[in-house]
Short mmCIF file of C-alpha atoms and ligand atoms in Angstrom, two decimals:
data_model
loop_
_atom_site.label_atom_id
_atom_site.label_comp_id
_atom_site.label_asym_id
_atom_site.label_seq_id
_atom_site.Cartn_x
_atom_site.Cartn_y
_atom_site.Cartn_z
CA UNK A 47 37.06 -28.24 13.39
CA UNK A 48 39.09 -25.56 15.08
CA UNK A 49 40.95 -27.26 17.90
CA UNK A 50 42.85 -25.24 20.49
CA UNK A 51 45.93 -26.73 22.11
CA UNK A 52 47.71 -25.47 25.21
CA UNK A 53 50.52 -26.58 27.50
CA UNK A 54 50.16 -25.66 31.14
CA UNK A 55 52.04 -26.04 34.43
CA UNK A 56 55.73 -26.94 34.70
CA UNK A 57 57.17 -27.90 31.31
CA UNK A 58 58.54 -31.33 30.52
CA UNK A 59 60.33 -33.03 27.62
CA UNK A 60 57.81 -34.30 25.07
CA UNK A 61 55.35 -31.37 25.11
CA UNK A 62 56.45 -30.30 21.64
CA UNK A 63 56.13 -33.86 20.36
CA UNK A 64 52.46 -33.85 21.46
CA UNK A 65 51.83 -30.52 19.71
CA UNK A 66 53.47 -31.84 16.52
CA UNK A 67 51.39 -34.98 16.62
CA UNK A 68 48.15 -33.04 17.19
CA UNK A 69 48.93 -30.85 14.19
CA UNK A 70 49.83 -33.80 11.94
CA UNK A 71 46.78 -35.86 12.84
CA UNK A 72 44.38 -32.94 12.99
CA UNK A 73 45.35 -31.16 9.79
CA UNK A 74 46.44 -34.09 7.59
CA UNK A 75 43.71 -36.57 8.44
CA UNK A 76 40.73 -34.55 9.67
CA UNK A 77 41.26 -31.22 7.97
CA UNK A 78 41.22 -29.44 11.32
CA UNK A 79 42.68 -26.06 12.02
CA UNK A 80 44.94 -26.16 15.08
CA UNK A 81 45.09 -23.03 17.23
CA UNK A 82 48.04 -22.77 19.61
CA UNK A 83 47.14 -20.97 22.83
CA UNK A 84 50.11 -19.20 24.40
CA UNK A 85 51.26 -19.70 28.00
CA UNK A 86 48.60 -22.20 29.03
CA UNK A 87 45.33 -20.99 30.51
CA UNK A 88 46.82 -17.49 30.76
CA UNK A 89 46.69 -17.24 26.96
CA UNK A 90 43.09 -18.45 26.96
CA UNK A 91 42.17 -15.77 29.51
CA UNK A 92 44.07 -13.05 27.66
CA UNK A 93 43.02 -14.16 24.17
CA UNK A 94 46.55 -14.90 22.98
CA UNK A 95 46.44 -17.60 20.32
CA UNK A 96 47.83 -18.28 16.84
CA UNK A 97 47.30 -20.88 14.13
CA UNK A 98 49.87 -23.69 14.18
CA UNK A 99 50.54 -25.21 10.76
CA UNK A 100 52.40 -28.26 9.57
CA UNK A 101 55.45 -26.08 8.86
CA UNK A 102 55.40 -24.67 12.39
CA UNK A 103 55.94 -28.11 13.91
CA UNK A 104 58.84 -29.22 11.73
CA UNK A 105 61.68 -30.38 13.97
CA UNK A 106 59.59 -30.41 17.13
CA UNK A 107 59.83 -34.14 17.81
CA UNK A 108 63.22 -33.82 19.43
CA UNK A 109 62.89 -30.35 20.90
CA UNK A 110 62.47 -30.01 24.68
CA UNK A 111 60.23 -27.37 26.31
CA UNK A 112 57.10 -26.09 24.57
CA UNK A 113 56.84 -23.72 21.61
CA UNK A 114 53.53 -22.47 23.04
CA UNK A 115 55.00 -21.47 26.38
CA UNK A 116 53.60 -22.52 29.72
CA UNK A 117 52.57 -20.80 32.90
CA UNK A 118 51.07 -21.50 36.27
CA UNK A 119 47.89 -19.49 36.91
CA UNK A 120 46.35 -18.44 40.23
CA UNK A 121 43.29 -20.42 41.29
CA UNK A 122 41.03 -17.34 41.32
CA UNK A 123 41.86 -16.56 37.68
CA UNK A 124 41.09 -20.15 36.68
CA UNK A 125 37.77 -19.93 38.54
CA UNK A 126 36.93 -16.75 36.58
CA UNK A 127 37.96 -18.39 33.30
CA UNK A 128 35.78 -21.44 33.99
CA UNK A 129 32.77 -19.17 34.56
CA UNK A 130 33.52 -17.48 31.23
CA UNK A 131 34.62 -20.62 29.39
CA UNK A 132 32.22 -20.38 26.45
CA UNK A 133 32.96 -16.70 25.81
CA UNK A 134 36.72 -17.26 25.97
CA UNK A 135 36.46 -20.15 23.50
CA UNK A 136 34.32 -18.06 21.15
CA UNK A 137 36.72 -15.11 21.37
CA UNK A 138 39.69 -17.15 20.15
CA UNK A 139 37.47 -19.15 17.80
CA UNK A 140 37.87 -22.74 18.96
CA UNK A 141 35.33 -25.57 19.00
CA UNK A 142 37.31 -27.79 21.36
CA UNK A 143 40.49 -27.77 23.40
CA UNK A 144 43.34 -30.21 24.00
CA UNK A 145 44.93 -29.32 27.36
CA UNK A 146 48.33 -30.85 28.02
CA UNK A 147 49.37 -30.67 31.65
CA UNK A 148 49.68 -32.18 35.09
CA UNK A 149 47.23 -32.65 37.89
CA UNK A 150 46.32 -28.94 38.20
CA UNK A 151 45.80 -28.61 34.46
CA UNK A 152 43.65 -31.73 34.26
CA UNK A 153 41.55 -30.56 37.20
CA UNK A 154 41.00 -27.24 35.40
CA UNK A 155 40.33 -29.09 32.11
CA UNK A 156 37.58 -31.07 33.77
CA UNK A 157 35.97 -27.91 35.12
CA UNK A 158 36.16 -26.21 31.69
CA UNK A 159 34.57 -29.26 30.11
CA UNK A 160 31.71 -29.20 32.61
CA UNK A 161 31.29 -25.47 31.97
CA UNK A 162 30.70 -26.00 28.26
CA UNK A 163 34.17 -25.75 26.70
CA UNK A 164 34.77 -29.26 25.35
CA UNK A 165 38.20 -30.41 26.55
CA UNK A 166 40.33 -33.53 26.12
CA UNK A 167 43.29 -33.84 28.49
CA UNK A 168 46.80 -35.14 27.87
CA UNK A 169 48.75 -35.96 31.04
CA UNK A 170 52.33 -34.76 31.44
CA UNK A 171 54.74 -34.50 34.31
CA UNK A 172 58.26 -35.64 34.96
CA UNK A 173 57.06 -36.64 38.45
CA UNK A 174 54.89 -39.50 37.09
CA UNK A 175 52.39 -38.94 39.88
CA UNK A 176 49.20 -38.81 37.79
CA UNK A 177 46.85 -41.63 38.62
CA UNK A 178 45.03 -43.76 36.03
CA UNK A 179 47.90 -43.77 33.54
CA UNK A 180 50.79 -46.20 33.86
CA UNK A 181 53.27 -43.47 33.08
CA UNK A 182 53.46 -39.85 31.87
CA UNK A 183 55.85 -38.63 29.20
CA UNK A 184 58.79 -36.64 30.56
CA UNK A 185 59.35 -39.13 33.35
CA UNK A 186 61.64 -41.37 31.34
CA UNK A 187 63.79 -38.41 30.28
CA UNK A 188 64.04 -37.11 33.85
CA UNK A 189 65.06 -40.58 35.05
CA UNK A 190 67.75 -40.78 32.36
CA UNK A 191 69.17 -37.39 33.34
CA UNK A 192 69.11 -38.27 37.04
CA UNK A 193 70.68 -41.68 36.44
CA UNK A 194 73.48 -40.16 34.42
CA UNK A 195 74.09 -37.68 37.23
CA UNK A 196 74.36 -40.51 39.77
CA UNK A 197 76.72 -42.42 37.48
CA UNK A 198 78.93 -39.37 37.17
CA UNK A 199 78.86 -38.59 40.88
CA UNK A 200 80.15 -42.07 41.70
CA UNK A 201 83.59 -41.53 40.21
CA UNK A 202 84.23 -38.21 41.90
CA UNK A 203 82.76 -39.50 45.19
CA UNK A 204 85.13 -42.47 45.14
CA UNK A 205 88.17 -40.35 44.30
CA UNK A 206 87.53 -38.21 47.38
CA UNK A 207 85.98 -40.86 49.64
CA UNK A 208 82.89 -38.74 50.03
CA UNK A 209 79.21 -39.11 50.61
CA UNK A 210 77.24 -37.52 47.78
CA UNK A 211 73.64 -36.51 48.44
CA UNK A 212 71.81 -35.96 45.17
CA UNK A 213 68.46 -34.19 45.47
CA UNK A 214 66.00 -35.05 42.69
CA UNK A 215 62.60 -33.64 41.77
CA UNK A 216 59.41 -35.07 43.24
CA UNK A 217 57.42 -32.98 45.65
CA UNK A 218 54.91 -35.55 46.81
CA UNK A 219 56.09 -38.76 45.21
CA UNK A 220 59.43 -40.47 44.83
CA UNK A 221 59.13 -42.05 41.36
CA UNK A 222 62.16 -40.28 39.86
CA UNK A 223 64.30 -40.90 42.93
CA UNK A 224 63.28 -44.53 43.26
CA UNK A 225 63.81 -45.31 39.57
CA UNK A 226 67.01 -43.33 39.04
CA UNK A 227 68.29 -44.48 42.42
CA UNK A 228 67.83 -48.11 41.43
CA UNK A 229 69.21 -47.58 37.92
CA UNK A 230 72.24 -45.71 39.24
CA UNK A 231 72.83 -48.09 42.14
CA UNK A 232 72.40 -45.44 44.85
CA UNK A 233 73.11 -46.74 48.34
CA UNK A 234 70.28 -44.83 49.97
CA UNK A 235 66.94 -43.90 48.38
CA UNK A 236 64.80 -41.44 50.33
CA UNK A 237 61.31 -40.62 49.09
CA UNK A 238 58.32 -38.61 50.37
CA UNK A 239 56.23 -41.76 50.84
CA UNK A 240 58.72 -43.14 53.42
CA UNK A 241 59.90 -40.71 56.09
CA UNK A 242 63.54 -41.56 56.81
CA UNK A 243 65.57 -42.01 59.97
CA UNK A 244 68.79 -40.02 59.67
CA UNK A 245 70.54 -42.33 62.17
CA UNK A 246 69.64 -45.30 59.95
CA UNK A 247 71.04 -43.54 56.87
CA UNK A 248 74.25 -42.68 58.74
CA UNK A 249 74.59 -46.31 59.95
CA UNK A 250 74.20 -47.60 56.40
CA UNK A 251 76.97 -45.27 55.18
CA UNK A 252 79.22 -46.17 58.12
CA UNK A 253 78.73 -49.88 57.37
CA UNK A 254 79.81 -49.34 53.79
CA UNK A 255 82.99 -47.60 54.79
CA UNK A 256 83.67 -50.32 57.41
CA UNK A 257 83.36 -52.92 54.66
CA UNK A 258 86.06 -51.11 52.74
CA UNK A 259 83.82 -49.21 50.31
CA UNK A 260 85.13 -45.77 49.60
CA UNK A 261 82.03 -43.71 48.94
CA UNK A 262 78.27 -43.58 49.22
CA UNK A 263 75.52 -42.06 47.11
CA UNK A 264 72.22 -41.02 48.66
CA UNK A 265 69.39 -40.14 46.28
CA UNK A 266 66.78 -37.98 48.00
CA UNK A 267 63.52 -36.64 46.57
CA UNK A 268 63.00 -32.92 47.18
CA UNK A 269 59.81 -33.74 49.11
CA UNK A 270 61.34 -36.40 51.39
CA UNK A 271 61.05 -35.77 55.13
CA UNK A 272 62.64 -37.13 58.27
CA UNK A 273 60.57 -39.28 60.61
CA UNK A 274 58.85 -37.21 63.29
CA UNK A 275 61.04 -36.83 66.37
CA UNK A 276 64.32 -37.34 64.45
CA UNK A 277 66.21 -34.69 62.44
CA UNK A 278 64.36 -31.36 62.44
CA UNK A 279 63.46 -30.10 58.99
CA UNK A 280 60.59 -28.05 57.61
CA UNK A 281 59.71 -27.81 53.95
CA UNK A 282 59.01 -24.38 52.43
CA UNK A 283 56.04 -22.08 52.25
CA UNK A 284 52.99 -22.23 50.01
CA UNK A 285 53.57 -20.11 46.89
CA UNK A 286 51.08 -17.73 45.22
CA UNK A 287 49.73 -20.59 43.08
CA UNK A 288 48.85 -22.60 46.16
CA UNK A 289 51.78 -25.06 45.81
CA UNK A 290 54.08 -25.82 48.70
CA UNK A 291 57.65 -24.96 47.72
CA UNK A 292 60.30 -27.59 48.29
CA UNK A 293 64.04 -27.50 48.39
CA UNK A 294 66.71 -27.73 51.01
CA UNK A 295 66.52 -31.35 52.08
CA UNK A 296 69.65 -32.27 50.07
CA UNK A 297 71.74 -29.54 51.69
CA UNK A 298 70.43 -30.29 55.13
CA UNK A 299 71.01 -34.02 54.80
CA UNK A 300 74.58 -33.59 53.56
CA UNK A 301 75.45 -31.32 56.49
CA UNK A 302 73.80 -33.63 58.99
CA UNK A 303 75.63 -36.70 57.63
CA UNK A 304 78.93 -34.85 57.70
CA UNK A 305 78.35 -34.04 61.38
CA UNK A 306 77.23 -37.53 62.30
CA UNK A 307 79.91 -39.40 60.35
CA UNK A 308 82.86 -37.05 60.44
CA UNK A 309 83.24 -37.67 56.70
CA UNK A 310 82.99 -35.21 53.84
CA UNK A 311 79.53 -35.02 52.31
CA UNK A 312 78.46 -32.90 49.35
CA UNK A 313 74.93 -31.97 48.25
CA UNK A 314 74.08 -31.90 44.53
CA UNK A 315 70.75 -30.32 43.61
CA UNK A 316 69.85 -31.48 40.12
CA UNK A 317 66.75 -29.28 39.84
CA UNK A 318 65.42 -28.18 36.46
CA UNK A 319 68.17 -29.96 34.53
CA UNK A 320 65.80 -32.93 34.87
CA UNK A 321 63.13 -31.07 32.91
CA UNK A 322 65.26 -29.59 30.13
CA UNK A 323 66.55 -30.83 26.80
CA UNK A 324 65.53 -33.42 24.27
CA UNK A 325 63.11 -36.20 25.25
CA UNK A 326 64.20 -39.84 25.22
CA UNK A 327 62.96 -42.12 22.43
CA UNK A 328 60.37 -43.61 24.80
CA UNK A 329 59.00 -40.15 25.70
CA UNK A 330 58.90 -39.05 22.06
CA UNK A 331 56.84 -42.08 21.16
CA UNK A 332 54.47 -41.81 24.14
CA UNK A 333 53.96 -38.08 23.56
CA UNK A 334 53.26 -38.65 19.85
CA UNK A 335 50.77 -41.43 20.62
CA UNK A 336 49.00 -39.22 23.19
CA UNK A 337 48.69 -36.42 20.60
CA UNK A 338 47.26 -38.81 17.99
CA UNK A 339 44.69 -40.20 20.43
CA UNK A 340 43.76 -36.76 21.78
CA UNK A 341 42.72 -35.65 18.28
CA UNK A 342 40.73 -38.85 17.79
CA UNK A 343 39.08 -38.26 21.18
CA UNK A 344 37.99 -34.79 20.07
CA UNK A 345 36.42 -36.24 16.93
CA UNK A 346 34.69 -38.96 18.94
CA UNK A 347 33.35 -36.30 21.33
CA UNK A 348 35.09 -37.94 24.31
CA UNK A 349 35.25 -34.66 26.22
CA UNK A 350 36.14 -34.68 29.90
CA UNK A 351 38.43 -37.64 29.17
CA UNK A 352 42.20 -37.87 28.98
CA UNK A 353 44.66 -40.10 27.17
CA UNK A 354 46.13 -42.74 29.48
CA UNK A 355 48.70 -45.48 28.91
CA UNK A 356 47.42 -48.83 30.12
CA UNK A 357 49.91 -51.59 29.42
CA UNK A 358 50.83 -51.04 25.77
CA UNK A 359 47.57 -49.38 24.81
CA UNK A 360 46.31 -45.81 24.97
CA UNK A 361 42.84 -45.57 26.50
CA UNK A 362 40.47 -42.65 27.02
CA UNK A 363 39.75 -42.35 30.73
CA UNK A 364 37.52 -39.86 32.59
CA UNK A 365 39.67 -36.99 33.86
CA UNK A 366 38.12 -37.51 37.30
CA UNK A 367 40.10 -40.76 37.55
CA UNK A 368 43.36 -38.85 37.10
CA UNK A 369 42.83 -36.14 39.68
CA UNK A 370 41.13 -37.87 42.59
CA UNK A 371 44.40 -38.97 44.16
CA UNK A 372 48.12 -38.80 43.47
CA UNK A 373 49.86 -41.94 42.25
CA UNK A 374 52.39 -42.61 44.97
CA UNK A 375 55.10 -45.27 45.09
CA UNK A 376 53.45 -48.44 46.41
CA UNK A 377 54.96 -50.47 49.24
CA UNK A 378 55.94 -53.34 46.90
CA UNK A 379 57.98 -51.05 44.65
CA UNK A 380 59.71 -49.56 47.65
CA UNK A 381 60.51 -53.06 48.96
CA UNK A 382 62.17 -53.93 45.65
CA UNK A 383 64.40 -50.87 45.87
CA UNK A 384 65.47 -51.74 49.40
CA UNK A 385 66.58 -55.12 48.12
CA UNK A 386 69.27 -53.45 46.02
CA UNK A 387 70.68 -51.20 48.73
O1 F6P B 424 55.72 -30.89 38.99
C1 F6P B 424 56.85 -30.91 38.22
C2 F6P B 424 58.00 -30.24 38.92
O2 F6P B 424 59.08 -30.35 38.05
C3 F6P B 424 58.32 -30.77 40.30
O3 F6P B 424 59.03 -31.96 40.30
C4 F6P B 424 59.07 -29.61 40.89
O4 F6P B 424 59.00 -29.59 42.27
C5 F6P B 424 58.34 -28.44 40.34
O5 F6P B 424 57.77 -28.84 39.12
C6 F6P B 424 59.21 -27.23 40.13
O6 F6P B 424 58.39 -26.18 39.76
P1 F6P B 424 58.92 -24.77 39.21
O7 F6P B 424 59.32 -24.98 37.80
O8 F6P B 424 57.74 -23.88 39.36
O9 F6P B 424 60.09 -24.39 40.06
#
């Protein structure tokens, strides 16, 4: 078979490990030809694709980013591509497609599958907000990077008796902030699922200093918001891909805390550092397993499905289950994080 593979949406550590695994399983075991489509669905639309051989994937297990490139594509162009799915597939000569991406990519993958281009999805995102899989690859790496940042901020915060506000990725969900916040022992964890009360945060910091502690670390997700009627803050505009842009809560929070407490506060925006570099061992293994199962899914004809981690096993689950709702931090997980504050 000729199997196309593409990576779409924001990149994340482990994408290359999936590509490598698809090539190994597809070529070595099934005699497939793997066609790498450049820059996600943009490459499919523009007919930019190239064969990917065993040699091309040497060394990819540990390499961050994606050798195929990735891009976000406007909704109208995706709609056009779905209408022309069969022609586009014929033009680049593929019988089936493995689409590796987040919620937007999986939604598109489902539509392509329904339109006659057989697609298997592989979920990725550092945000870990895709439903129907226990975890996505990239998340563990992002949590490690964020945890290390918190660890490092502690020593400088203590030296200067400061409040450090570290803003982490997570537009709609607080998985990275909750997990790295717990692992790094942050004193405040603010996530989109739980609007925060700035007075409460300030009181918690004040209490710490009163008890003789010399610093405080607040981990805040980029999508976190204040409770209505408290601190005024508006998140950004909607960009040309239809995504609301986030950013600014870390800066705003640090300034507000400085005003309220009369203590020095510094914002640290970790940003894309969380998405770069080599994947952790856990992400390398999960990504490789997803690639292996995606190829098997193609050969079983399990189109319109995606690879999901359930417990220790990889299952094939209808893509519809992944895109119906976002996987947010449940109340019980939040309660556990409060216990360590
Ligand atoms: O969805 C993954 C993600 O990394 C978010 O956490 C973040 O808000 C967004 O992508 C950043 O997107 P971009 O790379 O387009 O700035």
